[in-house]
Coordinates of N, CA and C in Angstrom, one line a residue:
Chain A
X92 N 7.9 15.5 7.9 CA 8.2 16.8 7.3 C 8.4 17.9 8.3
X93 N 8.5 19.3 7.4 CA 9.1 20.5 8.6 C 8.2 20.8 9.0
X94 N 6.6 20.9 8.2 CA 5.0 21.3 8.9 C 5.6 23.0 9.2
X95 N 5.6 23.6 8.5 CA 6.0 25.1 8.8 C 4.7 25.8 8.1
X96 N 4.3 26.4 9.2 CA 2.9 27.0 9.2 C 3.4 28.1 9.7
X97 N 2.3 29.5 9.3 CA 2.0 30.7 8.8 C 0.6 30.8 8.8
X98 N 0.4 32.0 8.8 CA -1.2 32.8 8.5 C -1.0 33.4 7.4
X99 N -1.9 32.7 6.3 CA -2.0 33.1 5.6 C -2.5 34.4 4.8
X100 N -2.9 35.3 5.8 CA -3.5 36.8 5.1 C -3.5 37.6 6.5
X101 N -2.5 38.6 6.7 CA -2.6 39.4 7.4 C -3.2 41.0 6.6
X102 N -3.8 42.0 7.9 CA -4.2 43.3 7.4 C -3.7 44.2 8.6
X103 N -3.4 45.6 8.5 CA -2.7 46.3 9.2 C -2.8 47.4 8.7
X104 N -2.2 48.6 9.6 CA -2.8 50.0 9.1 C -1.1 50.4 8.8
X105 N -1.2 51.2 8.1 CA -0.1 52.5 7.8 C -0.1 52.9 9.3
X106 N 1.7 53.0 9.6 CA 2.1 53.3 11.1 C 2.1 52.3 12.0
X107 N 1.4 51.1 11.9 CA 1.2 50.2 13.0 C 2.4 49.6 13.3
X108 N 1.9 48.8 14.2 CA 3.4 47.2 14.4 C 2.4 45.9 14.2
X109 N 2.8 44.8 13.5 CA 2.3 43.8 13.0 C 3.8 42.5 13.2
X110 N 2.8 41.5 13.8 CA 3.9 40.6 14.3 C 3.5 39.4 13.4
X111 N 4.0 38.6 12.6 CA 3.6 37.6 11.6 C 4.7 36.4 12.2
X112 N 3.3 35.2 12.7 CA 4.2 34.8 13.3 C 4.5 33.0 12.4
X113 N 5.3 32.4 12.6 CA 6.2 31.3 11.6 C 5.9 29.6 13.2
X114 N 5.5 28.5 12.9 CA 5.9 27.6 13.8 C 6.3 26.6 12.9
X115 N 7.0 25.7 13.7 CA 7.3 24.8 12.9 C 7.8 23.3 14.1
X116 N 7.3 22.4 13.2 CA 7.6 20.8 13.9 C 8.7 20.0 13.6
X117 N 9.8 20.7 13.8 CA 11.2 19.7 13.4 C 12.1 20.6 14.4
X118 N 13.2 19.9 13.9 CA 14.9 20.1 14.8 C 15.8 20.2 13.9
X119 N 17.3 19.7 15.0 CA 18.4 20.2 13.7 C 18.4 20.9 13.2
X120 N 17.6 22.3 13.0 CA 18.0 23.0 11.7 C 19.4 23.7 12.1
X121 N 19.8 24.8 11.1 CA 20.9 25.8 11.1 C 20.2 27.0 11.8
X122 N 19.6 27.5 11.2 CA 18.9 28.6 11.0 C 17.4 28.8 10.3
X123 N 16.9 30.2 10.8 CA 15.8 30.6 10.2 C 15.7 31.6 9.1
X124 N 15.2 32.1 8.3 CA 15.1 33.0 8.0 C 13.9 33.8 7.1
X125 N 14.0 35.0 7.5 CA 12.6 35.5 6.8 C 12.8 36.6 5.7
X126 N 12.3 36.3 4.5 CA 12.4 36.9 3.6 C 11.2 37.7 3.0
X127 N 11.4 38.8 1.8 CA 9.9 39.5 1.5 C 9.9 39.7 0.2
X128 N 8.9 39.1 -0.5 CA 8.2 39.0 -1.6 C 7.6 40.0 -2.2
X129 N 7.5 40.7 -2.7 CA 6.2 41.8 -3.6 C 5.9 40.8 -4.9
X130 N 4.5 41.0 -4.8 CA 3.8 40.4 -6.3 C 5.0 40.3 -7.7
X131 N 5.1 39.3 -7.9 CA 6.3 39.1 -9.5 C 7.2 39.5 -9.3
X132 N 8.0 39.1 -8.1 CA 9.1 40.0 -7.7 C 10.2 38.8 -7.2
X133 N 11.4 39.0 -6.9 CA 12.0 37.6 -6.2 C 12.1 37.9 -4.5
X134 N 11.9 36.6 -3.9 CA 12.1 37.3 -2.6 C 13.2 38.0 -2.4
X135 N 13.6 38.5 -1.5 CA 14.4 39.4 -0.7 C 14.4 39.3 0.3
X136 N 15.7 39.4 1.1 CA 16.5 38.6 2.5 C 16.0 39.8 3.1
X137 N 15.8 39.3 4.8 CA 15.3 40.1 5.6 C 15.8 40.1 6.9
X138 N 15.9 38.9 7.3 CA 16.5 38.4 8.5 C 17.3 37.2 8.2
X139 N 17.9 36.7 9.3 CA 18.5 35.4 9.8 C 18.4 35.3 11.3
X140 N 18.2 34.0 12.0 CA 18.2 33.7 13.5 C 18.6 32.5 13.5
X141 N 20.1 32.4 14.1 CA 20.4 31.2 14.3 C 20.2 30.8 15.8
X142 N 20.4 31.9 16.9 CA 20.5 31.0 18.3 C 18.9 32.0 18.9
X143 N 18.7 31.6 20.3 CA 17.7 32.1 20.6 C 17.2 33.4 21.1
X144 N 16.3 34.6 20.1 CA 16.5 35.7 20.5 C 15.9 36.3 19.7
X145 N 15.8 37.8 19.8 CA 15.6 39.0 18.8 C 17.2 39.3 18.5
X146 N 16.4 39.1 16.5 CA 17.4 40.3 15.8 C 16.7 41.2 15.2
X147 N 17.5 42.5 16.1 CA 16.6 43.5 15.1 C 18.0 44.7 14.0
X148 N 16.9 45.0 13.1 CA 17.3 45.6 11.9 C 16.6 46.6 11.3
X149 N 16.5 47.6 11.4 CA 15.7 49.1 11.8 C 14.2 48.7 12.2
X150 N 13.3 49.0 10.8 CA 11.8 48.6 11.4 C 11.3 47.0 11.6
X151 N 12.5 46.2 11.4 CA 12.3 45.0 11.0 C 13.2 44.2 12.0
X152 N 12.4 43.4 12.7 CA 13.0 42.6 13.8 C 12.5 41.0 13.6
X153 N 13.3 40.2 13.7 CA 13.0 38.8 13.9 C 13.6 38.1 15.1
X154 N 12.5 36.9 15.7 CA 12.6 36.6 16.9 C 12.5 35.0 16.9
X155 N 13.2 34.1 17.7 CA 13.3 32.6 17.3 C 13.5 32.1 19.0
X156 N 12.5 30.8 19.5 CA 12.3 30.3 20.3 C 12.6 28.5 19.6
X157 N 13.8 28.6 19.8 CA 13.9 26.9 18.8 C 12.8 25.9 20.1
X158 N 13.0 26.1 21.5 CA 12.4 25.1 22.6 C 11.0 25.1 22.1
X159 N 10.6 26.7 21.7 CA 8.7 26.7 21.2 C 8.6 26.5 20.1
X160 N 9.6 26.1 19.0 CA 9.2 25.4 17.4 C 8.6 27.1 17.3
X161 N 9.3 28.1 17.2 CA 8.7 29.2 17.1 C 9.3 30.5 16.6
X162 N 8.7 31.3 15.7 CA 9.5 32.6 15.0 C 8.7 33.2 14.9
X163 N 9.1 35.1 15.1 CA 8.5 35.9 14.5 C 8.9 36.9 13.9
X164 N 7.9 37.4 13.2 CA 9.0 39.0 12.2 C 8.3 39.9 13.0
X165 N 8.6 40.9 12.7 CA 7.8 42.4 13.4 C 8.3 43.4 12.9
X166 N 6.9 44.1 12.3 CA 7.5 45.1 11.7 C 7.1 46.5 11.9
X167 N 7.7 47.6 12.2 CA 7.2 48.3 12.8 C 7.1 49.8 11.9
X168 N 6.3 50.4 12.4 CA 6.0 51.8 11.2 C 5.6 51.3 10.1
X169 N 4.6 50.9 10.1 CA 4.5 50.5 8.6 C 4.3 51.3 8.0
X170 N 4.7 51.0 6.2 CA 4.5 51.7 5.0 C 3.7 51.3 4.2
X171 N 3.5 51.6 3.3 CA 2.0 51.1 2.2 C 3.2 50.1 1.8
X172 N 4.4 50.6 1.3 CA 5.0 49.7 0.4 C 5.6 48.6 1.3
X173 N 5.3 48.0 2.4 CA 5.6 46.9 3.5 C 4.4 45.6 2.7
X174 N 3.1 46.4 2.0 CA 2.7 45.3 1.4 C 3.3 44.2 0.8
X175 N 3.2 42.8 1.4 CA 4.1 42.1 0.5 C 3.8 40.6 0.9
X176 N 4.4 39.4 0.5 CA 4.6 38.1 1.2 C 5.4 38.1 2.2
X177 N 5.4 37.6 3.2 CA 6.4 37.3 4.3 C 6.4 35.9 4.2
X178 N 7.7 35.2 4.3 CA 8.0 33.9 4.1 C 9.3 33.7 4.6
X179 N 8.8 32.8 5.9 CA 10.2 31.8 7.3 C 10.6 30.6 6.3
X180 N 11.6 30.2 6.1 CA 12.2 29.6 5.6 C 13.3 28.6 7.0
X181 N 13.4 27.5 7.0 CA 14.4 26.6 7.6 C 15.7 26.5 6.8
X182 N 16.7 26.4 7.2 CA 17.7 25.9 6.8 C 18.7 24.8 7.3
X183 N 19.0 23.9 7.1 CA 19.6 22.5 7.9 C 20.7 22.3 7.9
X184 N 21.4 22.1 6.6 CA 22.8 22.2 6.2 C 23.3 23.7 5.4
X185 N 24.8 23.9 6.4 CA 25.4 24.8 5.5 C 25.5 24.6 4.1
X186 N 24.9 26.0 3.2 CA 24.5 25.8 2.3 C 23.5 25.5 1.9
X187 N 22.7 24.9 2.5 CA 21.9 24.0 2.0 C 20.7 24.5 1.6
X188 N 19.6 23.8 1.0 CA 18.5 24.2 0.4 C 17.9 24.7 2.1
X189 N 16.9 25.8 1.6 CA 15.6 26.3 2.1 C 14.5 25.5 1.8
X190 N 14.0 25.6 3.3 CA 12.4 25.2 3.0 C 11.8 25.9 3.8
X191 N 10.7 26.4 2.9 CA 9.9 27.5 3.5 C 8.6 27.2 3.1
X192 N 7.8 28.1 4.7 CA 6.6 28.0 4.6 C 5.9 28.5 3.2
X193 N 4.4 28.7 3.9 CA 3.8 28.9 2.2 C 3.2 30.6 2.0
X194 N 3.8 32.0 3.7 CA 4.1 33.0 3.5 C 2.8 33.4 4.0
X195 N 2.5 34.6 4.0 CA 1.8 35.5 5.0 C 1.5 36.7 3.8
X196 N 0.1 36.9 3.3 CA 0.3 38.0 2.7 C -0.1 39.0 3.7
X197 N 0.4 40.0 3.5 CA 0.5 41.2 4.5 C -0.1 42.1 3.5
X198 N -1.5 43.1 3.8 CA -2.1 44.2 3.1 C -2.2 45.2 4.2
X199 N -0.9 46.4 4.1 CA -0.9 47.7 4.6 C -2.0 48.8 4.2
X200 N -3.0 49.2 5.1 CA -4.3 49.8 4.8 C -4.4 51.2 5.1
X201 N -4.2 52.5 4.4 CA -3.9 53.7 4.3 C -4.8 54.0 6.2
Chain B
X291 N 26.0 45.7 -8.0 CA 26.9 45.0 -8.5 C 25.2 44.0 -9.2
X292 N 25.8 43.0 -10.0 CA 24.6 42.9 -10.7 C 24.1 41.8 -9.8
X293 N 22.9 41.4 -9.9 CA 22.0 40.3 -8.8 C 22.2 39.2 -10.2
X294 N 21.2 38.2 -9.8 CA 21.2 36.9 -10.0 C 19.9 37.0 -11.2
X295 N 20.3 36.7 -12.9 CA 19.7 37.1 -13.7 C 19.5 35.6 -14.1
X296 N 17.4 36.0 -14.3 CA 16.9 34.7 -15.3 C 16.5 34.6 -16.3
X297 N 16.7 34.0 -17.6 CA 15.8 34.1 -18.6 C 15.8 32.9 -19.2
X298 N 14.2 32.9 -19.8 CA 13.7 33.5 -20.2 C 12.5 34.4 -19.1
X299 N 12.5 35.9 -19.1 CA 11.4 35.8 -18.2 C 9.9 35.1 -18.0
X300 N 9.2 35.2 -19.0 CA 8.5 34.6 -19.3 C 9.0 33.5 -20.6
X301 N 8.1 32.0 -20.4 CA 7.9 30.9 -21.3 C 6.6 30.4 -21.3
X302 N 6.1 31.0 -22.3 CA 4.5 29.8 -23.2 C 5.3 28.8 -23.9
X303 N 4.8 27.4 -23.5 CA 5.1 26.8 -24.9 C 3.7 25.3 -24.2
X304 N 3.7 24.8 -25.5 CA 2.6 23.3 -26.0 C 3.3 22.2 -24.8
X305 N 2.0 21.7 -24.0 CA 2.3 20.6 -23.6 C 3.1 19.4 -24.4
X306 N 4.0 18.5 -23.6 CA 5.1 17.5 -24.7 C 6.1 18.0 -25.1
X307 N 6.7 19.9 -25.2 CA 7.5 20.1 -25.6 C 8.6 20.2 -24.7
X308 N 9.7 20.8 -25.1 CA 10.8 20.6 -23.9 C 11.3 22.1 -24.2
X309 N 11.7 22.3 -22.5 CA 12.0 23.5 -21.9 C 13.3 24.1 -21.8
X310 N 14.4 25.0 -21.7 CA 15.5 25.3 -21.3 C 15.2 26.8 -20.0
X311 N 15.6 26.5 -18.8 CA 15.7 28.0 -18.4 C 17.2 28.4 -17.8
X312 N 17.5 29.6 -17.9 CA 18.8 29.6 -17.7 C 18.6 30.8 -16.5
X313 N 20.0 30.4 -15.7 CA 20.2 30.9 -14.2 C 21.8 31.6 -14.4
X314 N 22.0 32.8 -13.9 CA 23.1 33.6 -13.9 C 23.3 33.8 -13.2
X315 N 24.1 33.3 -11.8 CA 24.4 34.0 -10.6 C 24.9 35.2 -10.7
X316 N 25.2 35.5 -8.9 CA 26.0 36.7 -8.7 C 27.6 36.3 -8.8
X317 N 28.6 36.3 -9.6 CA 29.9 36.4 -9.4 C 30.5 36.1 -8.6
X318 N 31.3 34.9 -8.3 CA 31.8 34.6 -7.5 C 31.5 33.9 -6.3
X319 N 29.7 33.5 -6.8 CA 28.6 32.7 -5.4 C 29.2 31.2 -6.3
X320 N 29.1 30.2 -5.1 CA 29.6 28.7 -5.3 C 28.8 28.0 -5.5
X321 N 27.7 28.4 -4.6 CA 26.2 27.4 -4.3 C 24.9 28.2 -5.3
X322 N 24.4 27.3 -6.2 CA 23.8 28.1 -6.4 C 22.1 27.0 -6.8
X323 N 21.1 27.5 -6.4 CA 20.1 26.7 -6.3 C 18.5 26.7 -7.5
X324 N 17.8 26.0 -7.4 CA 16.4 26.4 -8.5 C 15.7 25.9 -7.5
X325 N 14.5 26.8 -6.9 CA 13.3 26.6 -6.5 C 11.8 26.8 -7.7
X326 N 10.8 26.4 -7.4 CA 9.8 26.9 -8.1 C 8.7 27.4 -7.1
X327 N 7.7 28.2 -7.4 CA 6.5 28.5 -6.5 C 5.1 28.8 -7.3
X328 N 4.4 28.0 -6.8 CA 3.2 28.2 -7.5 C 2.0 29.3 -6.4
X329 N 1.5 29.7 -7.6 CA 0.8 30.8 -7.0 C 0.2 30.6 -5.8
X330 N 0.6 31.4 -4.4 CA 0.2 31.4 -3.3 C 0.9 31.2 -2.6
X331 N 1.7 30.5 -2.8 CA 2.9 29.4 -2.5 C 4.3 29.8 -2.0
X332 N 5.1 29.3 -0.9 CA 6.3 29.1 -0.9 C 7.2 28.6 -1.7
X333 N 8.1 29.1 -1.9 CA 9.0 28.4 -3.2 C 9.8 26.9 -2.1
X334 N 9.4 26.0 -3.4 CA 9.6 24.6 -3.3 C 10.9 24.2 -4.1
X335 N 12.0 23.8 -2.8 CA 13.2 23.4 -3.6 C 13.1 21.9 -4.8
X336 N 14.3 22.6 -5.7 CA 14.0 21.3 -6.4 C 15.7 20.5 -6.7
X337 N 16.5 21.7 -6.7 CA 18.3 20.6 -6.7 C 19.0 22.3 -6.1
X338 N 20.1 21.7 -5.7 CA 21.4 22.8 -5.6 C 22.6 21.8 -5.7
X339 N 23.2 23.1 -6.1 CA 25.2 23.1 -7.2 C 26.1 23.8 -6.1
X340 N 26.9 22.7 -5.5 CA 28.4 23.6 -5.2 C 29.0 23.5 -6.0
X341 N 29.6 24.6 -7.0 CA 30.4 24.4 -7.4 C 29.4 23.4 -9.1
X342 N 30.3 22.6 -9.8 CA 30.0 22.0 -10.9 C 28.5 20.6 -10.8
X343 N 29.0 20.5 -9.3 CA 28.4 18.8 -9.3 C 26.8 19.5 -8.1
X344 N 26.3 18.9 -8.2 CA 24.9 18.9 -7.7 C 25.1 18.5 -6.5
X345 N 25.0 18.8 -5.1 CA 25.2 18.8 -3.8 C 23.6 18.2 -3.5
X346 N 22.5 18.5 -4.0 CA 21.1 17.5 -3.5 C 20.4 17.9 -4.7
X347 N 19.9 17.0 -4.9 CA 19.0 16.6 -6.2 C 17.2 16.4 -5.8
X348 N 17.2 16.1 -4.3 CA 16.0 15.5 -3.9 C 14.5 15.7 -4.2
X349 N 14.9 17.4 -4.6 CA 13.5 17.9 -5.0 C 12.6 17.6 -6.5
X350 N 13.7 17.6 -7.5 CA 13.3 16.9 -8.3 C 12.2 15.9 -8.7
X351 N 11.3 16.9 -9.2 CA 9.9 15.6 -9.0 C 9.6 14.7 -10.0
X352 N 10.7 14.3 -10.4 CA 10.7 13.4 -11.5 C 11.6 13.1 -12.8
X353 N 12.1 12.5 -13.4 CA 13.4 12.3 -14.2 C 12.9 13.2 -15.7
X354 N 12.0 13.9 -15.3 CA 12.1 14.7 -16.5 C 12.7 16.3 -16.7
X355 N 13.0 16.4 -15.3 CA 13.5 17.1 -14.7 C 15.3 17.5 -14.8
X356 N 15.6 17.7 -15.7 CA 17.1 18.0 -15.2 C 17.8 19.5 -15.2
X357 N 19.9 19.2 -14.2 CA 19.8 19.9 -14.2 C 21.3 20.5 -14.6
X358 N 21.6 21.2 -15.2 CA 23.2 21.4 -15.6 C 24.3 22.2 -15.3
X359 N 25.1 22.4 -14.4 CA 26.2 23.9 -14.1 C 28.1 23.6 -14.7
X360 N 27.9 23.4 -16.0 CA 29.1 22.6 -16.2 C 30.5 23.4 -16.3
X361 N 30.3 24.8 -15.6 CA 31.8 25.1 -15.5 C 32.0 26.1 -14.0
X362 N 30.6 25.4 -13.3 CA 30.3 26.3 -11.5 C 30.0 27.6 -12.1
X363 N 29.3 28.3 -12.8 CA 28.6 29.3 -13.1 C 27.0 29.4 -13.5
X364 N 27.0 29.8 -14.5 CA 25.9 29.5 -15.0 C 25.1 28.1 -15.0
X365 N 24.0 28.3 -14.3 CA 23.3 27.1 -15.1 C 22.1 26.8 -15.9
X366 N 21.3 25.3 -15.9 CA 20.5 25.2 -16.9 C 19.8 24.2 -16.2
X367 N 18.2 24.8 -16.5 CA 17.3 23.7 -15.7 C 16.4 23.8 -17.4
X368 N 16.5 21.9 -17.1 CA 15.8 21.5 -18.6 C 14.5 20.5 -18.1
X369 N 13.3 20.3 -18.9 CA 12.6 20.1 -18.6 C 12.0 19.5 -19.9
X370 N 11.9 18.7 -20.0 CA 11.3 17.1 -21.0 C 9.8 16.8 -21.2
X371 N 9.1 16.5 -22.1 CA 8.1 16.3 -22.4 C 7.3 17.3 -21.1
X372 N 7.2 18.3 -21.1 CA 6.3 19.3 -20.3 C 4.6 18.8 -20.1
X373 N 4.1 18.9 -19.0 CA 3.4 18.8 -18.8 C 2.2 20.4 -18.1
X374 N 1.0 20.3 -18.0 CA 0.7 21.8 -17.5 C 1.0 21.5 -16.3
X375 N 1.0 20.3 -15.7 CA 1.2 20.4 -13.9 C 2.4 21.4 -13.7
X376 N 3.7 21.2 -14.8 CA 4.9 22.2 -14.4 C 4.5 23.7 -14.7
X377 N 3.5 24.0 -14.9 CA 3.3 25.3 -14.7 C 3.7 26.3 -13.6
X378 N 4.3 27.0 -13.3 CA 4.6 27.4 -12.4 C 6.0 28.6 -12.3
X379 N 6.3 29.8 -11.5 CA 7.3 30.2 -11.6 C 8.7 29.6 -11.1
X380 N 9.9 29.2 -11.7 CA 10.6 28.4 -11.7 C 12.1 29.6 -10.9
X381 N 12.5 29.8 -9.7 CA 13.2 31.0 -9.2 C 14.6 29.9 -9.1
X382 N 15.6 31.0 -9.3 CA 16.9 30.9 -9.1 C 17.6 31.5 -7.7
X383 N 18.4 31.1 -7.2 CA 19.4 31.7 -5.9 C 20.5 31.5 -5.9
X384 N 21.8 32.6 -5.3 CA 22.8 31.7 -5.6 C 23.2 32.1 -4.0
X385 N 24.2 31.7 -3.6 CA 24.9 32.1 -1.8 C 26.4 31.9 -1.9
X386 N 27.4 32.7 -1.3 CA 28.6 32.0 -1.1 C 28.3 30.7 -0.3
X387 N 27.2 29.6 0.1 CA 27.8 28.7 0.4 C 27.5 28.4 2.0
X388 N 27.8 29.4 2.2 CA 28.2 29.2 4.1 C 26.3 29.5 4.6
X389 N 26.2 28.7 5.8 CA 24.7 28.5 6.1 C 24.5 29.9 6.7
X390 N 25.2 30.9 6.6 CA 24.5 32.1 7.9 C 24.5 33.2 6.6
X391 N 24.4 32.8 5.4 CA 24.7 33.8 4.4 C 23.5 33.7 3.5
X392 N 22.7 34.7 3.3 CA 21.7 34.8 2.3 C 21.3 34.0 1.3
X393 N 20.5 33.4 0.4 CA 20.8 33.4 -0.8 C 19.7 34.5 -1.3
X394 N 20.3 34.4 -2.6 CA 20.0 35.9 -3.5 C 18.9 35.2 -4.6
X395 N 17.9 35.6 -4.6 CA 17.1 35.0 -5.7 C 16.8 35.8 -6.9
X396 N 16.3 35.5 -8.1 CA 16.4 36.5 -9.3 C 15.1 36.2 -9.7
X397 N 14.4 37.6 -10.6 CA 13.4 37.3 -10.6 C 12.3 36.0 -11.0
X398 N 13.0 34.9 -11.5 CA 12.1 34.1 -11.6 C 11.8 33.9 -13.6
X399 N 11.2 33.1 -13.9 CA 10.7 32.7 -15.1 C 9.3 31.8 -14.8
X400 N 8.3 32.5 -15.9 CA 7.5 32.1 -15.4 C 7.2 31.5 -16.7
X401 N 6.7 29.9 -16.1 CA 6.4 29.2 -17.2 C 5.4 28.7 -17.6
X402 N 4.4 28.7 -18.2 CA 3.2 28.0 -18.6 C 3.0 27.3 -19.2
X403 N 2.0 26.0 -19.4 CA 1.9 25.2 -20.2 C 0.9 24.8 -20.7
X404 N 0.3 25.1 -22.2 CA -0.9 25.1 -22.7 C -1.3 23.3 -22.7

């Protein structure tokens, strides 16, 4: 299997930087990606990382070491409303289904 | 422009009974997929559609499981003698297709099973 591990319960303050980080034990893939959840909500796209590097996207950066089976988001300034699931997802084939880890809750703390 | 609409949003119904949920992409998306996630959980693929015909099926955890897009639009995940194990929110996505492109997920149907 992909074995795509996460921490399951992050906490962080209003303003901080919080880095949530994604590993994983496979190859081949296409790409990464990290998406964000709110409670009864559908996820929502956040990132993509195909080659190796930081992408960043205002307070929101993602970072991928395919040699270290390794990814991270980073979010910076946080807001109360950053509370949410954070969930790395693999992709293998164009097109193809997602598999993703099992997410990161993140609780932003005034 | 409008996202990727599910309903029913919510579904109660009696163990043994059978299910319809229905998936609306975004216009003009080719690929369009059904995951589920159970609480806590990562959504767990279960089939995706290019187009009319089913491109992987693999997730499918069982032949009671089916799944239908019979004109590349809309489709229909049906579900057979229900059990509570299928409890769970059942999410839709759709993507143009290409691997460096999003997919768009909608909010979901949540289903339960007495």
């Amino acid at each position: 299997g992909q074995n795509i591990d996460q921490p399951t319960e992050m906490t962080a303050t209003e303003g901080a930087i919080v880095q949530i980080n994604c590993t994983y034990q496979t190859s081949g893939f296409n790409g990464l990606f990290w998406y964000q959840q709110h409670a009864g909500e559908a996820p929502t796209f956040l990132s993509y990382n195909v080659l190796d590097g930081l992408e960043e996207k205002g307070r929101f950066s993602s970072f991928l070491s395919r040699s270290k089976g390794y990814s991270y988001l980073l979010l910076k300034e946080l807001q109360m409303k950053d509370s949410a699931s954070y969930l790395c997802a693999l992709i293998y084939n164009q097109g193809g289904k997602l598999i993703f880890g099992q997410g990161t809750e993140l609780s932003v703390k005034p | 422009g409008a996202g990727v609409s599910q309903t029913p949003s919510n579904k109660v119904t009696e163990k043994g009974k059978y299910v319809e949920l229905r998936c609306d992409p975004i216009s003009g998306h080719t690929a369009l997929y059904w995951y589920r996630q159970s609480l806590g959980q990562g959504p767990e693929f279960l089939i995706y559609f290019q187009g009319t015909g089913a491109a992987d099926d693999s997730g499918l955890p069982n032949d009671r499981f089916f799944a239908v897009r019979p004109e590349g639009s809309v489709s229909t995940l049906k579900i057979q003698r229900t059990e509570r194990g299928d409890s769970a929110v059942y999410l839709c996505a759709s993507s143009s297709g290409q691997s460096n492109q999003p997919q768009h997920f909608g909010d979901g149907t949540r289903l339960s099973i007495l």
